[in-house]
CSV table of N, CA and C in Angstrom, one decimal:
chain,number,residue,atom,x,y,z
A,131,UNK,N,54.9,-37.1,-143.9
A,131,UNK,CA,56.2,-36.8,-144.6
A,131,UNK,C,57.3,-37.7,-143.9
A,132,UNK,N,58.1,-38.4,-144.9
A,132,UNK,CA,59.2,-39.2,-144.1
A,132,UNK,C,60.5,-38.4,-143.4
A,133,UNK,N,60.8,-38.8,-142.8
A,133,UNK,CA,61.8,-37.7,-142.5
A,133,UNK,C,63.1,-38.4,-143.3
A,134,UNK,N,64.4,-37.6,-143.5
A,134,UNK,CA,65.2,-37.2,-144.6
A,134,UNK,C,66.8,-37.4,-143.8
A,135,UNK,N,67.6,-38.1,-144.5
A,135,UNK,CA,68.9,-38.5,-144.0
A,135,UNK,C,69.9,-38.2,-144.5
A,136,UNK,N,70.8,-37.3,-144.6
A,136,UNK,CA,71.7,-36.5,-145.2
A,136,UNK,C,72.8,-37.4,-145.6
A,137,UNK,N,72.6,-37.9,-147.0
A,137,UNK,CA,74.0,-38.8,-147.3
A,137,UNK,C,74.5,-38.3,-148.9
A,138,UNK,N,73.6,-37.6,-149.5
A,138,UNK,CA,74.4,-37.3,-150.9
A,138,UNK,C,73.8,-35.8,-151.5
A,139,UNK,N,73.8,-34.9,-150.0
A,139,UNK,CA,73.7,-33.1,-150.6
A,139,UNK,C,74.3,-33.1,-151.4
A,140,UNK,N,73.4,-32.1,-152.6
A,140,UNK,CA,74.6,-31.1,-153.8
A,140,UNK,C,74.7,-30.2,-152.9
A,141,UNK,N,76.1,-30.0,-153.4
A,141,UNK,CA,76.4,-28.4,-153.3
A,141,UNK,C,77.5,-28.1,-154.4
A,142,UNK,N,76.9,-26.9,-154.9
A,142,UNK,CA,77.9,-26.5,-156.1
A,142,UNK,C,78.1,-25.4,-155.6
A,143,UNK,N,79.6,-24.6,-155.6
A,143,UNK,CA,80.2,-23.3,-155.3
A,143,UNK,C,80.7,-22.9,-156.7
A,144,UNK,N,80.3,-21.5,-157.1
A,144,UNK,CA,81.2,-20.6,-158.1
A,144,UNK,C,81.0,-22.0,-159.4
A,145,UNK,N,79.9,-23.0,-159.5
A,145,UNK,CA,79.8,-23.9,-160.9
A,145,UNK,C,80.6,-25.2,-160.6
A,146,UNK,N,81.2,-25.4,-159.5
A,146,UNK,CA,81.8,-26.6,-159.0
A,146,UNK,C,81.3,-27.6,-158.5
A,147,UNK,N,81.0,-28.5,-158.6
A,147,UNK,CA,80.2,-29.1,-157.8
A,147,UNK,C,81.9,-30.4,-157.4
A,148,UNK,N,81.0,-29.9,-155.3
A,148,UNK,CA,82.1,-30.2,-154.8
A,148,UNK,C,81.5,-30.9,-153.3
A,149,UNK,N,80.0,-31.7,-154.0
A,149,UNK,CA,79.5,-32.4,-153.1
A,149,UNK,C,80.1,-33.8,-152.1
A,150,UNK,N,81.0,-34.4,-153.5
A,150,UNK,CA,82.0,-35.4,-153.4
A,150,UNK,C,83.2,-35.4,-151.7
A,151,UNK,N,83.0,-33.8,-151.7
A,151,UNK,CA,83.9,-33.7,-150.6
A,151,UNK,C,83.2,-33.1,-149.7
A,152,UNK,N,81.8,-32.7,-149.0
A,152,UNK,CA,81.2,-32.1,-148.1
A,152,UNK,C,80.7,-32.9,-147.4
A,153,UNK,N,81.6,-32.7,-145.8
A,153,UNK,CA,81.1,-33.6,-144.5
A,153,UNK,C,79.9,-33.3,-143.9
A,154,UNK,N,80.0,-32.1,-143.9
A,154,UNK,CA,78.2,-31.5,-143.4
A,154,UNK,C,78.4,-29.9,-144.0
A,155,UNK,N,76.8,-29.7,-143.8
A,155,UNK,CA,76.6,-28.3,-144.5
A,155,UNK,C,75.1,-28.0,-143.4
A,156,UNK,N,75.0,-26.4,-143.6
A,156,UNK,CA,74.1,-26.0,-143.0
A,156,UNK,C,73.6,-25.0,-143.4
A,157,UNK,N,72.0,-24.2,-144.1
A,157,UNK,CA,71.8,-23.3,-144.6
A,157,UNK,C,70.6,-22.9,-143.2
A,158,UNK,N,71.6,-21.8,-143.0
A,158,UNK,CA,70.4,-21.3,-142.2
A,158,UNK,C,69.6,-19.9,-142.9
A,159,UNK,N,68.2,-19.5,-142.6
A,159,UNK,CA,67.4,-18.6,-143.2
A,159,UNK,C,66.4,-18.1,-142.1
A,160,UNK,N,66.9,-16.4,-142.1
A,160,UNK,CA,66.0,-16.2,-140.7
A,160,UNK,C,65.4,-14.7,-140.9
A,161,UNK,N,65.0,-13.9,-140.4
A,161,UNK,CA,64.6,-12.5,-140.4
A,161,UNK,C,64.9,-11.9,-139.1
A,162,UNK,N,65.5,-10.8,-139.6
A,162,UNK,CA,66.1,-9.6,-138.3
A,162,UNK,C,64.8,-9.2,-137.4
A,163,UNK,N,64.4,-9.9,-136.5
A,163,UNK,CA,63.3,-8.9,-135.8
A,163,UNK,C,63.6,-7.0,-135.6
A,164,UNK,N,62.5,-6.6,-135.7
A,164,UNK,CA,62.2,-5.5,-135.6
A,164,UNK,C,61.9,-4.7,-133.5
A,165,UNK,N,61.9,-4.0,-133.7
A,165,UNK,CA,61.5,-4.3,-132.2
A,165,UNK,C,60.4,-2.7,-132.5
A,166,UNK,N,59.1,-2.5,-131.9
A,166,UNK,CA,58.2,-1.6,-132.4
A,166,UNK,C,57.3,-1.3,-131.0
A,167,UNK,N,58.1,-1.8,-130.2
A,167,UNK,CA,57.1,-1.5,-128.8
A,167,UNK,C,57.4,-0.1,-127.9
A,168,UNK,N,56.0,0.2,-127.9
A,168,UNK,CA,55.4,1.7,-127.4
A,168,UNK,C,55.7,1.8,-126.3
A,169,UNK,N,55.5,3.3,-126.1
A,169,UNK,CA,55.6,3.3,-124.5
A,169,UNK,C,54.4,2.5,-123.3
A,170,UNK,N,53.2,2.4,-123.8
A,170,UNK,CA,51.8,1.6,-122.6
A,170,UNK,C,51.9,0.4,-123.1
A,171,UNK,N,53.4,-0.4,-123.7
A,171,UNK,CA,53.5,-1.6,-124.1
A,171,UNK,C,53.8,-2.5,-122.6
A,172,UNK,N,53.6,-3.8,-122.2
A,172,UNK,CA,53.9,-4.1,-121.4
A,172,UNK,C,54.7,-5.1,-121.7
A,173,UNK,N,54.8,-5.5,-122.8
A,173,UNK,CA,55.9,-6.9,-123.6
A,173,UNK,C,56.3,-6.2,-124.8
A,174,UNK,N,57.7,-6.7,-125.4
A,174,UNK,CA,57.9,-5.9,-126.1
A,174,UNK,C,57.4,-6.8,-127.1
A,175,UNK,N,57.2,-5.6,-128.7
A,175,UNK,CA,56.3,-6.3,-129.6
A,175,UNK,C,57.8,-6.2,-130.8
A,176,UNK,N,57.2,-7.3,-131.7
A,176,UNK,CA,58.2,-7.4,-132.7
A,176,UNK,C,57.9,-7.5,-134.2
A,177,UNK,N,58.2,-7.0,-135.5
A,177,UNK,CA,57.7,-7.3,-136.5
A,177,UNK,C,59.3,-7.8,-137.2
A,178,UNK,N,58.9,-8.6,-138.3
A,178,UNK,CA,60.1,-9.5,-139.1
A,178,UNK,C,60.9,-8.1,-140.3
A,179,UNK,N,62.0,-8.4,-140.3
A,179,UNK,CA,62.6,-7.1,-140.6
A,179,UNK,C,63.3,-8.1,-141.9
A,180,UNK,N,64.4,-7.1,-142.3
A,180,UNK,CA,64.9,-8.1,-143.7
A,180,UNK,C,65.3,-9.2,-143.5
A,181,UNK,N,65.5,-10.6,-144.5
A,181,UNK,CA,65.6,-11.6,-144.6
A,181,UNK,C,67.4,-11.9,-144.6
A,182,UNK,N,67.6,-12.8,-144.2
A,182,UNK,CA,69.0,-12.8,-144.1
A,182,UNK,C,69.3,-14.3,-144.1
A,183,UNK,N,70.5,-15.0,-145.3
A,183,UNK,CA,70.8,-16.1,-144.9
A,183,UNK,C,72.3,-16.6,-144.7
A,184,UNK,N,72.6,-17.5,-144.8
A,184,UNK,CA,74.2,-18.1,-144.7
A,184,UNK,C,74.0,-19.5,-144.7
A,185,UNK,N,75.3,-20.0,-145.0
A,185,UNK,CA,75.9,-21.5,-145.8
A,185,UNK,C,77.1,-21.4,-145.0
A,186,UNK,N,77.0,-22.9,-144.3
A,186,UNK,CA,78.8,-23.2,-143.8
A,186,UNK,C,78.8,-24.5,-144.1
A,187,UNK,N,79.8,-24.8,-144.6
A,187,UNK,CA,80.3,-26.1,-145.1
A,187,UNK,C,81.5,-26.5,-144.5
A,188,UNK,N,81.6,-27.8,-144.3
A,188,UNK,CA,82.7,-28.5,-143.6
A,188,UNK,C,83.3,-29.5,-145.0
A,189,UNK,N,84.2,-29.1,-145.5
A,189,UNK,CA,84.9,-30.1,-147.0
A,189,UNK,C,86.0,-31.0,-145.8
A,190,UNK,N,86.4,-32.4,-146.6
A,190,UNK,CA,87.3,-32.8,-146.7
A,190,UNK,C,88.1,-32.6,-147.6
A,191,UNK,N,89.5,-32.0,-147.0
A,191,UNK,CA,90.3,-31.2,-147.8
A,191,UNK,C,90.8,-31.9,-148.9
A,192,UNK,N,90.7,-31.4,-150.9
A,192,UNK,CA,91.8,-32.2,-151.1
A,192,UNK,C,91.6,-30.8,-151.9
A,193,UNK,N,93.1,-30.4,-152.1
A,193,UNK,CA,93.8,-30.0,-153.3
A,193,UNK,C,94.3,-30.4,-154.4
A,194,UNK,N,93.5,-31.3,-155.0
A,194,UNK,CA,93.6,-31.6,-156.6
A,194,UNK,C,93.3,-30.4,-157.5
A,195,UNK,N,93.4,-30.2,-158.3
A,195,UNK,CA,93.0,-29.5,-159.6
A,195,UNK,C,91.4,-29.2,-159.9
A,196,UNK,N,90.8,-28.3,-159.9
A,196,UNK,CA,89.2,-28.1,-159.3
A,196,UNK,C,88.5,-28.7,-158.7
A,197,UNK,N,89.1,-28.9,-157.6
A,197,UNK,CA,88.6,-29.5,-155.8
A,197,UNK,C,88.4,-28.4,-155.2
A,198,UNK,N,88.2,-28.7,-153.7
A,198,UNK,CA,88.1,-27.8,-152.7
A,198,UNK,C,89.2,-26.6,-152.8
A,199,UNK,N,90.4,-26.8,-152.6
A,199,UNK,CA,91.4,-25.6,-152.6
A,199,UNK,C,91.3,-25.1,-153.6
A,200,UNK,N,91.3,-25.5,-154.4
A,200,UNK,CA,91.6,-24.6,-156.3
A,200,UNK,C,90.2,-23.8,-156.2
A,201,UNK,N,89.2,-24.7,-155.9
A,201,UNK,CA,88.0,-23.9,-156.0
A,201,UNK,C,87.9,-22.4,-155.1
A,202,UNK,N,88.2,-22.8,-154.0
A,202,UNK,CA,88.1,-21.7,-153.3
A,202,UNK,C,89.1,-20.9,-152.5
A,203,UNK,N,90.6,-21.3,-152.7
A,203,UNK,CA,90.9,-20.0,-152.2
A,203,UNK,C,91.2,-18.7,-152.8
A,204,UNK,N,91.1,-18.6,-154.3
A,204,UNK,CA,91.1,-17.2,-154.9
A,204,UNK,C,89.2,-16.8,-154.8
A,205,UNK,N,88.9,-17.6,-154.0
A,205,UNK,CA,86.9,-16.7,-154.0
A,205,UNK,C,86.9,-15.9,-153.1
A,206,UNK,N,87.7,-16.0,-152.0
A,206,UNK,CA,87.7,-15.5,-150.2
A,206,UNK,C,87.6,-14.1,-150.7
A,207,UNK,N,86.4,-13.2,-149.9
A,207,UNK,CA,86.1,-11.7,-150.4
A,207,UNK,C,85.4,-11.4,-151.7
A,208,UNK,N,85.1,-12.7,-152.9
A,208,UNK,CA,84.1,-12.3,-153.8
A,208,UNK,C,82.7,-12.7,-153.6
A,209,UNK,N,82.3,-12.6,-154.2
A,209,UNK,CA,80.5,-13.2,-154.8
A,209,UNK,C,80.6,-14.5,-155.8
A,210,UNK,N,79.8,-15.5,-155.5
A,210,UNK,CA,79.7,-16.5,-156.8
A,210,UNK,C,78.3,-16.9,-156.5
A,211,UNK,N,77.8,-17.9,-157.6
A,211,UNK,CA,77.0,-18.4,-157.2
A,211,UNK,C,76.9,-20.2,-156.6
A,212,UNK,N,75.4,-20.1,-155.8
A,212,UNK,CA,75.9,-21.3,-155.3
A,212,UNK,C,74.0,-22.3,-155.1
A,213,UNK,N,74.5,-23.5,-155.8
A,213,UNK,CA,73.4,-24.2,-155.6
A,213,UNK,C,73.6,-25.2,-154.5
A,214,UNK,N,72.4,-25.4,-153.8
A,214,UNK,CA,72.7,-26.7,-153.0
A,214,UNK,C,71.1,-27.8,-153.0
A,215,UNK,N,71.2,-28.7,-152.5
A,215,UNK,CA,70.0,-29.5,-152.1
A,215,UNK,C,70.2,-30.6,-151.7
A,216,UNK,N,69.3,-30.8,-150.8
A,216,UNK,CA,69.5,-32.2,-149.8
A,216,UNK,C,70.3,-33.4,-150.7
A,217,UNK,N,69.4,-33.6,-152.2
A,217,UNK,CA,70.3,-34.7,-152.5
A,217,UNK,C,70.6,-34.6,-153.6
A,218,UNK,N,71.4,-35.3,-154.1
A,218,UNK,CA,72.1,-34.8,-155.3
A,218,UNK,C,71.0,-35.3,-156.8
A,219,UNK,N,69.9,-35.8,-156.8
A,219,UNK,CA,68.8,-36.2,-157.4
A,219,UNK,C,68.1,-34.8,-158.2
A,220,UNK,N,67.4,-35.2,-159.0
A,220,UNK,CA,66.6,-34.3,-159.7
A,220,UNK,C,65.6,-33.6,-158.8
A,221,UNK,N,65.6,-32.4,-158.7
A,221,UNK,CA,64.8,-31.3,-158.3
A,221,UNK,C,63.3,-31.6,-158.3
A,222,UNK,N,63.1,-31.6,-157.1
A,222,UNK,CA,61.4,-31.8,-156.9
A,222,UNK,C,61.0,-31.3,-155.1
A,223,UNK,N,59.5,-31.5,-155.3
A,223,UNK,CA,59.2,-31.2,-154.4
A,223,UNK,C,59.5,-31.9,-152.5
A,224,UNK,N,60.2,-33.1,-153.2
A,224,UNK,CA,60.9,-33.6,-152.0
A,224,UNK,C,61.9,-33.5,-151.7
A,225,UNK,N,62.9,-32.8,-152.7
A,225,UNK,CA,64.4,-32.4,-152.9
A,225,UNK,C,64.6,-31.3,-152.9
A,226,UNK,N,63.9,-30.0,-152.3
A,226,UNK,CA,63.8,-28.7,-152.9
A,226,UNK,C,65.1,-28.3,-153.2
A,227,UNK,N,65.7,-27.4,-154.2
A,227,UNK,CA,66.8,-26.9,-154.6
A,227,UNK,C,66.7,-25.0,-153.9
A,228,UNK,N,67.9,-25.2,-153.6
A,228,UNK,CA,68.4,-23.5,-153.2
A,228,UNK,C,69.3,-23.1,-153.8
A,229,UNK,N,68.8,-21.9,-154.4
A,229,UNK,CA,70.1,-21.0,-155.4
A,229,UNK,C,70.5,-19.3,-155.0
A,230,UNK,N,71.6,-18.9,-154.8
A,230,UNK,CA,72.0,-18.0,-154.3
A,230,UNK,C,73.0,-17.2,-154.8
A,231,UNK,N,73.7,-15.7,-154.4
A,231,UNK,CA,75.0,-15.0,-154.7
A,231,UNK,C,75.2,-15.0,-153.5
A,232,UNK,N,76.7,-15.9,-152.9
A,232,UNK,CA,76.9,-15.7,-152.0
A,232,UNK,C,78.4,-15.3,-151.6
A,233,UNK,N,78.8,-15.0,-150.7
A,233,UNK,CA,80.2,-14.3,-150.5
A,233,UNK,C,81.1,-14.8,-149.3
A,234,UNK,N,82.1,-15.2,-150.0
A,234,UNK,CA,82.9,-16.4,-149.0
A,234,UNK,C,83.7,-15.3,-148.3
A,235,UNK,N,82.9,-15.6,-146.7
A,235,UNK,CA,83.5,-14.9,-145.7
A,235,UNK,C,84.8,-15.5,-145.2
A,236,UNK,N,84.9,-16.4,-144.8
A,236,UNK,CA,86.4,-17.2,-144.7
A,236,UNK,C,86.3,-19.2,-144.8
A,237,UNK,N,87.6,-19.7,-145.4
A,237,UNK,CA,88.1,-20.5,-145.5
A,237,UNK,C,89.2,-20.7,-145.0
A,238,UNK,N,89.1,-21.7,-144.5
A,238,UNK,CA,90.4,-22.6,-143.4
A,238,UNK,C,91.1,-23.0,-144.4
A,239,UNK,N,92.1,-23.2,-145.5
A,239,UNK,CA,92.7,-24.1,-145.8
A,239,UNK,C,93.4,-25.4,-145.5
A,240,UNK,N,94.0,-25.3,-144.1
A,240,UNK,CA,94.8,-26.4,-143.6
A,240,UNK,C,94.9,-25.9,-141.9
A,241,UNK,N,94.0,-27.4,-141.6
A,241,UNK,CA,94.3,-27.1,-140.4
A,241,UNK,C,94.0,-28.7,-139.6
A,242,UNK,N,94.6,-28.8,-138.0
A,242,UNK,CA,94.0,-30.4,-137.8
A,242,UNK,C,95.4,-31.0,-137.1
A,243,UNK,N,95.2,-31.9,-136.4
A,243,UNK,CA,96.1,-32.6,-135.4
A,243,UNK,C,96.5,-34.5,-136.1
A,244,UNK,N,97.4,-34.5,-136.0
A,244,UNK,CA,98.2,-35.8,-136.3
A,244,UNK,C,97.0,-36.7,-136.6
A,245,UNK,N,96.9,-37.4,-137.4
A,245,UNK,CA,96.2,-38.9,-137.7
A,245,UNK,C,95.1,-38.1,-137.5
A,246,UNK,N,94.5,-37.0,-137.6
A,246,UNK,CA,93.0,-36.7,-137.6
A,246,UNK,C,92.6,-36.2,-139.2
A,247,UNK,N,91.4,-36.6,-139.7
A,247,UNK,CA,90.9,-36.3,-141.5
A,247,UNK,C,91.0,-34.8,-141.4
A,248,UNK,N,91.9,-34.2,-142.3
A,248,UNK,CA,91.4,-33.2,-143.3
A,248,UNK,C,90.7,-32.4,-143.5
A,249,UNK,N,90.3,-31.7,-142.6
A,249,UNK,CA,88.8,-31.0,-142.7
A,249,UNK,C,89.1,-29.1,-143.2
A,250,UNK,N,88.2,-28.7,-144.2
A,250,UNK,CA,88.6,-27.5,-144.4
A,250,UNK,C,87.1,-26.6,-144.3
A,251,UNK,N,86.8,-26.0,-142.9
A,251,UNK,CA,85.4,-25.1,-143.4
A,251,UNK,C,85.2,-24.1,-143.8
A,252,UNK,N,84.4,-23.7,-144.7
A,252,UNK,CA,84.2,-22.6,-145.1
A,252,UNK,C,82.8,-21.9,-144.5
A,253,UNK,N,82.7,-20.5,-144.0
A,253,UNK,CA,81.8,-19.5,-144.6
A,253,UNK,C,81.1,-18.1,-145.4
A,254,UNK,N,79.7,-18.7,-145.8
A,254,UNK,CA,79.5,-17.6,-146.9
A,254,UNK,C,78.1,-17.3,-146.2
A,255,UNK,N,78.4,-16.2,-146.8
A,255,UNK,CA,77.1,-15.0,-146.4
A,255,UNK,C,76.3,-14.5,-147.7
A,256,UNK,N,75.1,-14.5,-147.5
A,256,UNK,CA,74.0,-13.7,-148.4
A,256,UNK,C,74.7,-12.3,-149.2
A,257,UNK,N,74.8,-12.7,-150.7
A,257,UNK,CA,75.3,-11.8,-151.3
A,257,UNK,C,73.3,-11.2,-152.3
A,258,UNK,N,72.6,-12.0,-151.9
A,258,UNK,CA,71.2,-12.2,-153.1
A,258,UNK,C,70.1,-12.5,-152.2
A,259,UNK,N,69.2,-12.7,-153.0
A,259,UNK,CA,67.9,-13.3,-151.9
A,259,UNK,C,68.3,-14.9,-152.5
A,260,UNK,N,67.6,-15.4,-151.4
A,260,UNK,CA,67.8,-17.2,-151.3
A,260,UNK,C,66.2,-17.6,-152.2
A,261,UNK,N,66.7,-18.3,-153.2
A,261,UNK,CA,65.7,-18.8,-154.0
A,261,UNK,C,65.4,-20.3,-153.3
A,262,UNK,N,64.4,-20.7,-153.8
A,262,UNK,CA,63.7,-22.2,-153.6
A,262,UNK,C,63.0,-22.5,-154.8
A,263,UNK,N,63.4,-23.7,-155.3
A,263,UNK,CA,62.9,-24.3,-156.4
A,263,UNK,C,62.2,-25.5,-155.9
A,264,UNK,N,60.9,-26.2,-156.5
A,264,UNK,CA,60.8,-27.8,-156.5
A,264,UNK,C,60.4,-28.4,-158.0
A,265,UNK,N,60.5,-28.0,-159.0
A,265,UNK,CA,60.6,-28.6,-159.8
A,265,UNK,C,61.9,-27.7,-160.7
């Protein structure tokens, strides 16, 4: 397998696609350990407990008219949905696509030091289970 160079992720928020402006993104997907160890245990033992994920995105900020800001600062506290995938290309098995309801925990709108870009991050949290597609 080749390995994979992050230059043209989709990401669509709430039907937006607002790939055009994301400097990095990161889906992480993990499971709550369990902890199940007995008393004649000598290490503790663990089984995988519910599944849990999150999305944080780093936009270059622009406030145009269904961009970053318009898109998301009346979401902060709802549910939308949200597709992403390495590249902005047709869905396949070397592209895999992820689809989700997720819930925007916070957005930075404006923030940043003299002569430095624009940066606005957002986080969202598992509102669904995290799907995977490849075709």
């Amino acid at each position: 397998m080749a390995e994979v160079v992050l230059t043209n992720a989709f990401v669509s928020l709430n039907g937006v696609d607002l790939s055009g402006h994301v400097r990095s993104v990161t889906l992480s997907y993990n499971s709550e350990p369990q902890d199940i160890t007995a008393m004649s245990d000598t290490t503790r033992q663990r089984i995988g407990g519910l599944l849990d994920w999150s999305l944080s995105v780093e936009f270059n900020q622009d406030y145009a008219a269904n961009l970053v800001d318009a898109t998301l600062f009346s979401l902060v506290g709802t549910t939308f949905a949200m597709i992403l995938r390495p590249d902005a290309g047709a869905v396949a098995a070397t592209n895999p696509q992820y689809t989700g309801t997720v819930l925007l925990e916070s957005y930075q709108p404006l923030g940043g030091s003299i002569g430095e870009v624009h940066t606005s991050p957002v986080q969202l949290s598992a509102a669904s289970v995290l799907a995977r597609a490849t075709s």
